[in-house]
Amino acid sequence: MTRLSYLLASAALAAVTSARAAELPAEIKQAGTLKLTVNSTYAPMEYRDPATNELVGLDIDLAKELAKRLGGLKIVWSETPFAELIPSLTTKRADFIISGISDRASRRETADFVDYLATGPQFFVMAESAAKDATDLCGKKVGTTRSTSFPVEIEKWSKQNCEPAGKLAIQYVPGENSIDVRNQLKQGRIDAAVQGSETLPYAQQQEPGKYRIVGEPFARGYQGIMFRKDDAALREVVTEKLATMIADGSYKAILDKWGLGTNAVAQPMLNAAPQ
């Protein structure tokens, strides 16, 4: 992200949050609850703890802290496949979405993103793979979750790095979610996989010695809290509370707990991702 676009995004966010003190929408305040929907297959952002079956993760902790600062709201959680997250928002089954979802220009026609975490797609392989560099994956089968921005990013990377060097293009293989993709990799159905850089340290921790990261993230983006465009009041008050969390260190403490302190942003940003 360029310095100019960062400043413009920050200025836009400041304009909407400083015009007046943000207030929680009356219907949410009266109900005393927040309806939040997640796709619980994206550790460490949100997942079911295998030992307790409890819904846990970085996004879960952030949402709980936000709910507390929004007047002690009770969160009513629901779970859905990743592809159903946006429909959950547009049909008002969810008040907002905080579930490892990337800010993308194509998603901003009906929604706004308050970006809170830096991210980027990254290649990884089984530890015994012969691939040493990302270009070793040219012509290979690479899997990723179909409903993310990663298929487009893989195609873009391939066109920039494989074909110009006279190598075959990467063969994209779709998966339903990150668990499915990792299973395809372990079963040898694909040669490599792509996930967000925020998920790979956790995967390596859970299965020591199983995976090896290849190269650096090959694109940069942000995960965002997703709001309906006609829900500006809720977006503003959540942004205000998130900015306070960043300022007082509680935001960074949550990221550090999940090993993602380096993915922190300096302040919330409105629709700031470049893609």
mmCIF file of C-alpha atoms in Angstrom, residues 121-125 130-140 142 157-158 161-162 167-168 170 192 194 212-218:
data_model
loop_
_atom_site.group_PDB
_atom_site.id
_atom_site.type_symbol
_atom_site.label_atom_id
_atom_site.label_comp_id
_atom_site.label_asym_id
_atom_site.label_seq_id
_atom_site.Cartn_x
_atom_site.Cartn_y
_atom_site.Cartn_z
ATOM 1 C CA PRO A 121 -0.992 -15.413 0.468
ATOM 2 C CA GLN A 122 1.972 -17.730 0.932
ATOM 3 C CA PHE A 123 3.062 -21.004 -0.672
ATOM 4 C CA PHE A 124 3.771 -24.052 1.447
ATOM 5 C CA VAL A 125 4.615 -27.687 0.727
ATOM 6 C CA ALA A 130 11.878 -30.993 -3.543
ATOM 7 C CA ALA A 131 10.631 -27.409 -4.060
ATOM 8 C CA LYS A 132 13.123 -24.892 -2.717
ATOM 9 C CA ASP A 133 11.945 -21.668 -4.338
ATOM 10 C CA ALA A 134 8.499 -20.467 -5.344
ATOM 11 C CA THR A 135 9.434 -20.745 -9.022
ATOM 12 C CA ASP A 136 9.911 -24.488 -8.489
ATOM 13 C CA LEU A 137 6.110 -24.622 -8.285
ATOM 14 C CA CYS A 138 5.616 -23.474 -11.874
ATOM 15 C CA GLY A 139 3.716 -26.194 -13.746
ATOM 16 C CA LYS A 140 2.728 -27.848 -10.461
ATOM 17 C CA VAL A 142 -1.318 -25.760 -6.223
ATOM 18 C CA TRP A 157 1.878 -14.547 -9.673
ATOM 19 C CA SER A 158 2.168 -17.350 -12.219
ATOM 20 C CA ASN A 161 6.982 -15.416 -12.664
ATOM 21 C CA CYS A 162 6.412 -18.644 -14.591
ATOM 22 C CA LYS A 167 7.941 -22.318 -17.553
ATOM 23 C CA LEU A 168 4.486 -23.857 -17.422
ATOM 24 C CA ILE A 170 0.734 -23.133 -12.074
ATOM 25 C CA ALA A 192 1.748 -27.254 -2.912
ATOM 26 C CA VAL A 194 -1.559 -21.426 -0.513
ATOM 27 C CA ARG A 212 7.555 -26.118 4.921
ATOM 28 C CA ILE A 213 6.902 -22.533 3.837
ATOM 29 C CA VAL A 214 8.286 -21.589 0.412
ATOM 30 C CA GLY A 215 9.178 -17.932 -0.096
ATOM 31 C CA GLU A 216 7.612 -14.811 1.322
ATOM 32 C CA PRO A 217 3.952 -13.747 0.992
ATOM 33 C CA PHE A 218 3.522 -12.907 -2.694
#
